[in-house]
GROMACS .gro file of C-alpha atoms in nm:
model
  318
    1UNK     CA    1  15.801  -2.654   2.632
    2UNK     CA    2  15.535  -2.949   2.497
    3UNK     CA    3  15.225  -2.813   2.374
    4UNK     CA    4  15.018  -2.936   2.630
    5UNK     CA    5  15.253  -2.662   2.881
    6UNK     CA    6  15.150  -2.407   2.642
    7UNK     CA    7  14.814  -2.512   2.699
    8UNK     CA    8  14.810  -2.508   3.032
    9UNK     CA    9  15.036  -2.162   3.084
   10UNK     CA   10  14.775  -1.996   2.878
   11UNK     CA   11  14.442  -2.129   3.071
   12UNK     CA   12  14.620  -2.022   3.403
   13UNK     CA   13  14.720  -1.668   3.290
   14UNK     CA   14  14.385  -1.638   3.131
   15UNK     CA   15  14.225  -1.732   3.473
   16UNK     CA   16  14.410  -1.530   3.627
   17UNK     CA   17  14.432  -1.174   3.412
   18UNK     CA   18  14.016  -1.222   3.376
   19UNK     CA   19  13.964  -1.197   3.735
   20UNK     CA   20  14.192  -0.907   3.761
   21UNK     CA   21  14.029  -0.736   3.450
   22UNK     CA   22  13.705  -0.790   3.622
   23UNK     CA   23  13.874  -0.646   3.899
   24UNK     CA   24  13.973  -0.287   3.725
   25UNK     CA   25  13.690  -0.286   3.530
   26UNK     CA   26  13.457  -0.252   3.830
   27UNK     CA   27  13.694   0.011   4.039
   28UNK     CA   28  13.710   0.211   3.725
   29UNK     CA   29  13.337   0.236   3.769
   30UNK     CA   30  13.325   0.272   4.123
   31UNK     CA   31  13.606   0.560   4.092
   32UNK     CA   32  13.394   0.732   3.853
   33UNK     CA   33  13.284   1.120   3.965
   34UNK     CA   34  12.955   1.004   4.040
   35UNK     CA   35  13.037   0.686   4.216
   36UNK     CA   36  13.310   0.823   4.415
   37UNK     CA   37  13.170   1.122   4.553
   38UNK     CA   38  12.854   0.938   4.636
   39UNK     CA   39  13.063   0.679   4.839
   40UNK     CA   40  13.317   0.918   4.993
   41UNK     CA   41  13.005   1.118   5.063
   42UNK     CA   42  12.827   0.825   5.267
   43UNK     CA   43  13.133   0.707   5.400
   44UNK     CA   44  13.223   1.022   5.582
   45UNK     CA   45  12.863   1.084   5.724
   46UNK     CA   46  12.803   0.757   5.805
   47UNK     CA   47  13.114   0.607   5.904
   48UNK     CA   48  13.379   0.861   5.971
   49UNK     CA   49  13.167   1.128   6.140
   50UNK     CA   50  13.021   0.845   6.410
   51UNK     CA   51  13.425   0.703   6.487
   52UNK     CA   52  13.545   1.120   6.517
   53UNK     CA   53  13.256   1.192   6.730
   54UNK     CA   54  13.344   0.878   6.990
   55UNK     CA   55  13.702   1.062   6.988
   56UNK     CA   56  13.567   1.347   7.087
   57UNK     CA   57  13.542   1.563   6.757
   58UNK     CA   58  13.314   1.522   6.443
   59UNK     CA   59  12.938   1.675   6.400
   60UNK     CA   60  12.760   1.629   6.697
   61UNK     CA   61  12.371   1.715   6.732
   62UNK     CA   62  12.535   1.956   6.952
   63UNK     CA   63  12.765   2.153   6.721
   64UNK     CA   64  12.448   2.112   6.465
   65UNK     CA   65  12.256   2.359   6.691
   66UNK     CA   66  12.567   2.598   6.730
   67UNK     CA   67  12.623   2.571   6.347
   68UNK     CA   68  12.227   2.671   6.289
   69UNK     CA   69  12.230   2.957   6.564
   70UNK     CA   70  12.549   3.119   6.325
   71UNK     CA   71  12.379   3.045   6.013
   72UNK     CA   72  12.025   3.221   6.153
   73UNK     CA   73  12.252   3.528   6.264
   74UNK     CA   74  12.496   3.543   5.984
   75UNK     CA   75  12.313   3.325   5.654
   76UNK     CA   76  12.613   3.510   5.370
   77UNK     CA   77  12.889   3.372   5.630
   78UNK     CA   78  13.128   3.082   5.529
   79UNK     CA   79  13.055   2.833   5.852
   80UNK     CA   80  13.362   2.729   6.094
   81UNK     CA   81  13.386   2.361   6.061
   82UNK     CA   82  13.606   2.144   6.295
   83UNK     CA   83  13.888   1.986   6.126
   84UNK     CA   84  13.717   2.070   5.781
   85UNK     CA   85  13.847   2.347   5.480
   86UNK     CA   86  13.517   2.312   5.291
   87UNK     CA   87  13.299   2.606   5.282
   88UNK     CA   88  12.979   2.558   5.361
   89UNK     CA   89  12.745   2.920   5.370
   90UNK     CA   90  12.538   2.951   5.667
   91UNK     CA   91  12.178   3.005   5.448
   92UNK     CA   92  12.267   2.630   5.270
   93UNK     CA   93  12.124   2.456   5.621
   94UNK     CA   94  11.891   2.691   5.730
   95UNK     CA   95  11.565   2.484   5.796
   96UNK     CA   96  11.757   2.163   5.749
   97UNK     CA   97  11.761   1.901   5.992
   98UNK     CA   98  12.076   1.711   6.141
   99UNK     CA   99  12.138   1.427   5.920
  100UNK     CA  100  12.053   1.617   5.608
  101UNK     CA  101  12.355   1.909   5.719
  102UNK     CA  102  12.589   1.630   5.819
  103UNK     CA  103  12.569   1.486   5.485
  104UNK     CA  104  12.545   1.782   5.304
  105UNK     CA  105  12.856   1.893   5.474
  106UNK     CA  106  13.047   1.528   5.376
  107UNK     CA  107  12.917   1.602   5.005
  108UNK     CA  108  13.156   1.865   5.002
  109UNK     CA  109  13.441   1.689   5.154
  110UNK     CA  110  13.343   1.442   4.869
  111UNK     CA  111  13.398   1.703   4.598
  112UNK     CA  112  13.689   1.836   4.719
  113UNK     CA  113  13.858   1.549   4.795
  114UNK     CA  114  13.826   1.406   4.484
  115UNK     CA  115  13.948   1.695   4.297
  116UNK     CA  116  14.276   1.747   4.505
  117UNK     CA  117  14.277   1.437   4.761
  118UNK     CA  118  14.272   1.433   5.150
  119UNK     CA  119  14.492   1.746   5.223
  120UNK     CA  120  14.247   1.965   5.018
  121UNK     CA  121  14.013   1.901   5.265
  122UNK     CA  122  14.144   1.789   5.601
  123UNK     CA  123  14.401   1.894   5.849
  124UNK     CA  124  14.688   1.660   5.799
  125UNK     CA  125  14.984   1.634   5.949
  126UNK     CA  126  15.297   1.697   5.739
  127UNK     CA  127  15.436   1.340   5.861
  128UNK     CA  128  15.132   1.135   5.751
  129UNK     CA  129  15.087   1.331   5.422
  130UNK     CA  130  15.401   1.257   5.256
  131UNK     CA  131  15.288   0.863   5.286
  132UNK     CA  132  14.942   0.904   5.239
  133UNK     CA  133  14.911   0.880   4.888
  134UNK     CA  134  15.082   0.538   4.896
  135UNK     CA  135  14.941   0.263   5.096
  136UNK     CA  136  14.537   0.240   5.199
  137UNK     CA  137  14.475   0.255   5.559
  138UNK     CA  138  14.869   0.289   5.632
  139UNK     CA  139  14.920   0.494   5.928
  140UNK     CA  140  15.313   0.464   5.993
  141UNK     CA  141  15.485   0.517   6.359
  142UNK     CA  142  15.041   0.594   6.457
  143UNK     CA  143  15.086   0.955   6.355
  144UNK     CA  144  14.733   1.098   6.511
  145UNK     CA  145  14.530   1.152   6.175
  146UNK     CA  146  14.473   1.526   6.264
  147UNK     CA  147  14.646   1.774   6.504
  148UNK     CA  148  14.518   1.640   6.895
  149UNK     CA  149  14.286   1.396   6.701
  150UNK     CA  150  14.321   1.037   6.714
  151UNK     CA  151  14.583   0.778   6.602
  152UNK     CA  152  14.475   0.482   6.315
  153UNK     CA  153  14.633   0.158   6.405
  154UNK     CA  154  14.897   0.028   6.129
  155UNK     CA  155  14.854  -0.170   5.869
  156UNK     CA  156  15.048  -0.437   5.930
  157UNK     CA  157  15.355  -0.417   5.674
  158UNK     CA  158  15.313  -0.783   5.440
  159UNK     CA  159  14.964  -0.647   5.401
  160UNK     CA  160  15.057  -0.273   5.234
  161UNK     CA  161  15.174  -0.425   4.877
  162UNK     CA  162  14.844  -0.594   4.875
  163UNK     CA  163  14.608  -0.277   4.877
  164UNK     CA  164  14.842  -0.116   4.649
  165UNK     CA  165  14.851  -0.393   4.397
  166UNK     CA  166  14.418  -0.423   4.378
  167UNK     CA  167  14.405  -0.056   4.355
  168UNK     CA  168  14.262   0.047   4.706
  169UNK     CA  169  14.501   0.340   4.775
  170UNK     CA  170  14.345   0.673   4.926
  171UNK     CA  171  14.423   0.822   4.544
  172UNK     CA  172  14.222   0.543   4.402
  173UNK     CA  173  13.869   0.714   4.448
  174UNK     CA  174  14.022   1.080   4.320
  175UNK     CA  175  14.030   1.266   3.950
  176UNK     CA  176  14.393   1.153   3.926
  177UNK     CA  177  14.286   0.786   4.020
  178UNK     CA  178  14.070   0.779   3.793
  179UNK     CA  179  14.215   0.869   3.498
  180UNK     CA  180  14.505   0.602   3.574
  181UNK     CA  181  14.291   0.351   3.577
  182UNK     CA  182  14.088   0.448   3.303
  183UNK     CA  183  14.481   0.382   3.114
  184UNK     CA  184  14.512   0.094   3.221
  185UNK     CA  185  14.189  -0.066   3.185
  186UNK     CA  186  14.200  -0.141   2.784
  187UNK     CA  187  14.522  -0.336   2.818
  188UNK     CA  188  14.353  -0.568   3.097
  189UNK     CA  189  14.069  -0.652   2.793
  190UNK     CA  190  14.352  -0.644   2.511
  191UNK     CA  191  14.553  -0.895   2.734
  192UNK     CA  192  14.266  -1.120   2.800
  193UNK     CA  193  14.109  -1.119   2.487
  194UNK     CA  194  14.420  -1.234   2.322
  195UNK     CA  195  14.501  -1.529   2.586
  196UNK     CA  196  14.121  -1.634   2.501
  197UNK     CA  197  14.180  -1.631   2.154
  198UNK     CA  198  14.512  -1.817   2.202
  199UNK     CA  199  14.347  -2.060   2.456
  200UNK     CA  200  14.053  -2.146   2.215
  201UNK     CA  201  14.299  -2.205   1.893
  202UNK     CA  202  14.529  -2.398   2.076
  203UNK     CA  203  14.262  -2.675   2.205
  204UNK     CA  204  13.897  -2.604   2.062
  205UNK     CA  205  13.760  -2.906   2.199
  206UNK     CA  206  13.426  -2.882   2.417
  207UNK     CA  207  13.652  -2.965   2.704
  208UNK     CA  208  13.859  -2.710   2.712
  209UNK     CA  209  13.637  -2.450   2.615
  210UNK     CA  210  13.427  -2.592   2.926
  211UNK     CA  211  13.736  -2.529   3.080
  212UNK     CA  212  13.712  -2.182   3.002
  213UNK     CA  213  13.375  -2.110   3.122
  214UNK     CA  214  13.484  -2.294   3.443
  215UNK     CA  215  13.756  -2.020   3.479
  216UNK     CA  216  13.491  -1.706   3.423
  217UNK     CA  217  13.248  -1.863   3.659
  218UNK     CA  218  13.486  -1.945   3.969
  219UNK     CA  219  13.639  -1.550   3.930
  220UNK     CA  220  13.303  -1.393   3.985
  221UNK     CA  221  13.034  -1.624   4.144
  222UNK     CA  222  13.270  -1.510   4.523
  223UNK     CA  223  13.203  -1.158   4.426
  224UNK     CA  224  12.829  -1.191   4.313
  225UNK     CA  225  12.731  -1.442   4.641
  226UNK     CA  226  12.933  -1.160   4.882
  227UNK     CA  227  12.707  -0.855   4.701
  228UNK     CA  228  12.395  -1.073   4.712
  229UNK     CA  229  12.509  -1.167   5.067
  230UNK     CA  230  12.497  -0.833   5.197
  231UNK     CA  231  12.208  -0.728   5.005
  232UNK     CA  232  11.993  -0.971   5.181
  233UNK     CA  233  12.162  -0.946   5.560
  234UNK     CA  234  12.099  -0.578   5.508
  235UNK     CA  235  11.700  -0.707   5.503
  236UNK     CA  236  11.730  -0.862   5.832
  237UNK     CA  237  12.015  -0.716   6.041
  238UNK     CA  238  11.958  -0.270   5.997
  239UNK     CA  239  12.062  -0.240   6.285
  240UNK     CA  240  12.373  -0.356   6.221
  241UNK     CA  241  12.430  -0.250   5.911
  242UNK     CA  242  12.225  -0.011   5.820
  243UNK     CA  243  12.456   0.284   5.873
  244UNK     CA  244  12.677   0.096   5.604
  245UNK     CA  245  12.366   0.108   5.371
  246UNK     CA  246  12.442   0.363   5.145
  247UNK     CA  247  12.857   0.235   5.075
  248UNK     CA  248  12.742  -0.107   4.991
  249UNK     CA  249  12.469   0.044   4.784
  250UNK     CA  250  12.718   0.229   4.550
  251UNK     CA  251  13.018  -0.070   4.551
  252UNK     CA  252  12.705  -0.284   4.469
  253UNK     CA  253  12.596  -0.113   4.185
  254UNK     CA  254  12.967  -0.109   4.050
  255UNK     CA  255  13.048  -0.425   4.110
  256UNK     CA  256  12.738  -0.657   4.052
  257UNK     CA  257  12.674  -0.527   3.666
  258UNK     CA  258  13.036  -0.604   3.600
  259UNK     CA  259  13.050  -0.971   3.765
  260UNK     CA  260  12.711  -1.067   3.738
  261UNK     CA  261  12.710  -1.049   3.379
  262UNK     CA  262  13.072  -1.222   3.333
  263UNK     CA  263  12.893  -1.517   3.559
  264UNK     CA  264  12.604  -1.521   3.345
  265UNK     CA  265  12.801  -1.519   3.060
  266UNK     CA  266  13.009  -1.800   3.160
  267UNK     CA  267  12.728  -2.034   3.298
  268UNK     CA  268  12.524  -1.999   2.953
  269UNK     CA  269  12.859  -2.094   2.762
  270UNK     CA  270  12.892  -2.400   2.979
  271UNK     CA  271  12.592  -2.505   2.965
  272UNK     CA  272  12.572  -2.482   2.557
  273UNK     CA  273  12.948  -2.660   2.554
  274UNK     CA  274  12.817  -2.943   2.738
  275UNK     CA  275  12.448  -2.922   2.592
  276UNK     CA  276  12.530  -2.928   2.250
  277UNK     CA  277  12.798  -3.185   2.203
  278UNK     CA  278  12.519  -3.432   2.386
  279UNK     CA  279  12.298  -3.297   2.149
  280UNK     CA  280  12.465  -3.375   1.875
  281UNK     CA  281  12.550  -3.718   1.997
  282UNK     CA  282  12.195  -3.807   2.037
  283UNK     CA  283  12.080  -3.720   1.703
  284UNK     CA  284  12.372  -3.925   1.601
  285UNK     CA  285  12.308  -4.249   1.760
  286UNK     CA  286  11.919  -4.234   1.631
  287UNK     CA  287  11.846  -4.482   1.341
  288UNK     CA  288  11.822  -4.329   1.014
  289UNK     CA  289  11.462  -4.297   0.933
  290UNK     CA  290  11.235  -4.560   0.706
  291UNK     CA  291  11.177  -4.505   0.315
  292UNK     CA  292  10.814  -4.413   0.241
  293UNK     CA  293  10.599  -4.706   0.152
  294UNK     CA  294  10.374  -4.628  -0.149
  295UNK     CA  295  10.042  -4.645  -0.115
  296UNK     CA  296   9.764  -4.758  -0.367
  297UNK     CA  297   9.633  -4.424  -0.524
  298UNK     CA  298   9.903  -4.233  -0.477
  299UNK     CA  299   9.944  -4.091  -0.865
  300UNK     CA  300   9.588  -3.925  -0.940
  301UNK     CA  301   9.414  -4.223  -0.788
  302UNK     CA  302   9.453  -4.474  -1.053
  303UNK     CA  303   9.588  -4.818  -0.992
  304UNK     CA  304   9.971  -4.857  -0.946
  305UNK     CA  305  10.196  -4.951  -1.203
  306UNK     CA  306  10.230  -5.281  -1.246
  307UNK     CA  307  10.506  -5.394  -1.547
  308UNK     CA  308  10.353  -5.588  -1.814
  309UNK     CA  309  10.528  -5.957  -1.817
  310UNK     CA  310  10.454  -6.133  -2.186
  311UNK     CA  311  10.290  -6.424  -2.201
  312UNK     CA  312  10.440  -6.759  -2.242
  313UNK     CA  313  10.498  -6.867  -2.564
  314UNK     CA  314  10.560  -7.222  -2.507
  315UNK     CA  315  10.835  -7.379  -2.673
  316UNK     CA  316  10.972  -7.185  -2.979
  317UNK     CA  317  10.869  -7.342  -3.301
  318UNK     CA  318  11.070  -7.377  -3.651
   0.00000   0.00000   0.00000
């Protein structure tokens, strides 16, 4: 292989490994304790308690009031919720109004399902729990997601190796999940750091390290406009979106750090790879600058020197 296919076998794996470091980096964040209770947390209040309540199950205002009544007659007593083992004691939502229980109640699904995943904390059937762990959203042969409860439409099969390949499986956002990505993440920056050493020593010109800057800025500025997107449509369109808030919140503050610095990173180096070599030009093509002209005065303000010719002789005499 010619060095220039070197060159260019490096640039593309470089291009290609940063915006999957980028990538981890940011779901190794966002499947941080914090992060990932927060999200599962707002997810299952806001989006999975509204779709099991047009099934007909879920935490409805009404089983709010029935769940109050039990907790005002019985406050030391573990509550009975549908579909739900998390314990929840009847005294925690005393006084508490229906939003605030719901999520309190999904704050504990969050917990426990990041300790020991979706069968610690919901109903599921044996069939759809022995394929669970392995594809994101993948509900084979539409196996109802709970005993009598409704069925998830398949992913469709060339999608499945997709969401297991970026990391979005339903063990992604668990302990376990976690800690293998939290493996895997330094050999994403080992890997990248060495194909940008390699790419800078094999061609250190301006253009190819402009090359490189291209690269960092065209694998995040999607990412950062899609954030900044939704962070501004959320201004304008709550209804819509507004019950999606509180996810795109916490996948915002994972994600934008991470890709809004690589983007600002990578627009400053291209602008001092193209700034500086026109710099430099400039100050090249400039004509050197004039010798200082003396000036009467100039040594202790006597007159200047002026050499002493002798004066002529005339012809020489013998």
């Amino acid at each position: 292989m010619s060095l220039s296919g070197i060159r260019g076998t490096v640039y593309g794996l470089f291009g290609v490994l940063i915006l999957s470091t980028l990538w981890v980096t940011s779901l190794t964040l966002l499947s941080a304790p914090v992060s990932a209770t927060t999200l599962i947390a707002d997810a299952g209040a806001d989006i999975l308690n509204p779709f099991l309540i047009k099934q007909g199950f879920g935490i409805t205002p009404s089983t709010y009031a029935t769940l109050e009544a039990s907790a005002k007659a019985h406050p030391t007593h573990v509550l009975d919720l549908p579909l739900l083992k998390v314990q929840v004691v009847g005294r925690e939502i005393i006084g508490h109004t229906y939003p605030t229980v719901v999520h309190l109640i999904y704050s504990r699904v969050a917990d426990g399902y990041y300790g020991g995943g979706a069968t610690a904390v919901f109903d599921i059937p044996p069939q759809l729990q022995s394929v669970l762990p392995s594809f994101a959203l993948f509900n084979p042969d539409n196996i109802p997601i709970f005993q009598g409860g409704p069925t998830v439409s398949q992913l469709p099969p060339f999608l499945q190796p997709f969401f297991v390949v970026v990391g979005l499986t339903p063990s992604t956002f668990t302990q376990a999940g976690h800690a293998r990505l939290l493996r895997f993440l330094p050999w994403f920056w080992l890997v990248s750091g060495v194909l940008l050493v390699l790419a800078v020593i094999l061609n250190p010109t301006e253009k190819k390290l402009a090359g490189i800057s291209h690269a960092i800025i065209h694998s995040t500025w999607p990412i950062v406009a899609i954030l900044l997107g939704l962070s501004v449509a959320g201004l304008f369109a709550k209804t819509t979106l507004g019950p999606y808030e509180g996810v795109i919140g916490v996948i915002r503050g994972a994600f934008l750090p991470i890709y809004g610095t690589a983007l600002l990173i990578g627009l400053v180096s291209l602008v001092l790879v193209e700034w500086l070599p026109a710099l430099r030009a400039r100050r090249a093509a400039a004509p050197p600058d004039a010798a200082p002209v003396p000036t009467p005065g100039a040594h202790g303000g006597g007159s200047p020197y002026t050499p002493s010719i002798p004066p002529d002789r005339g012809p020489s005499q013998s």
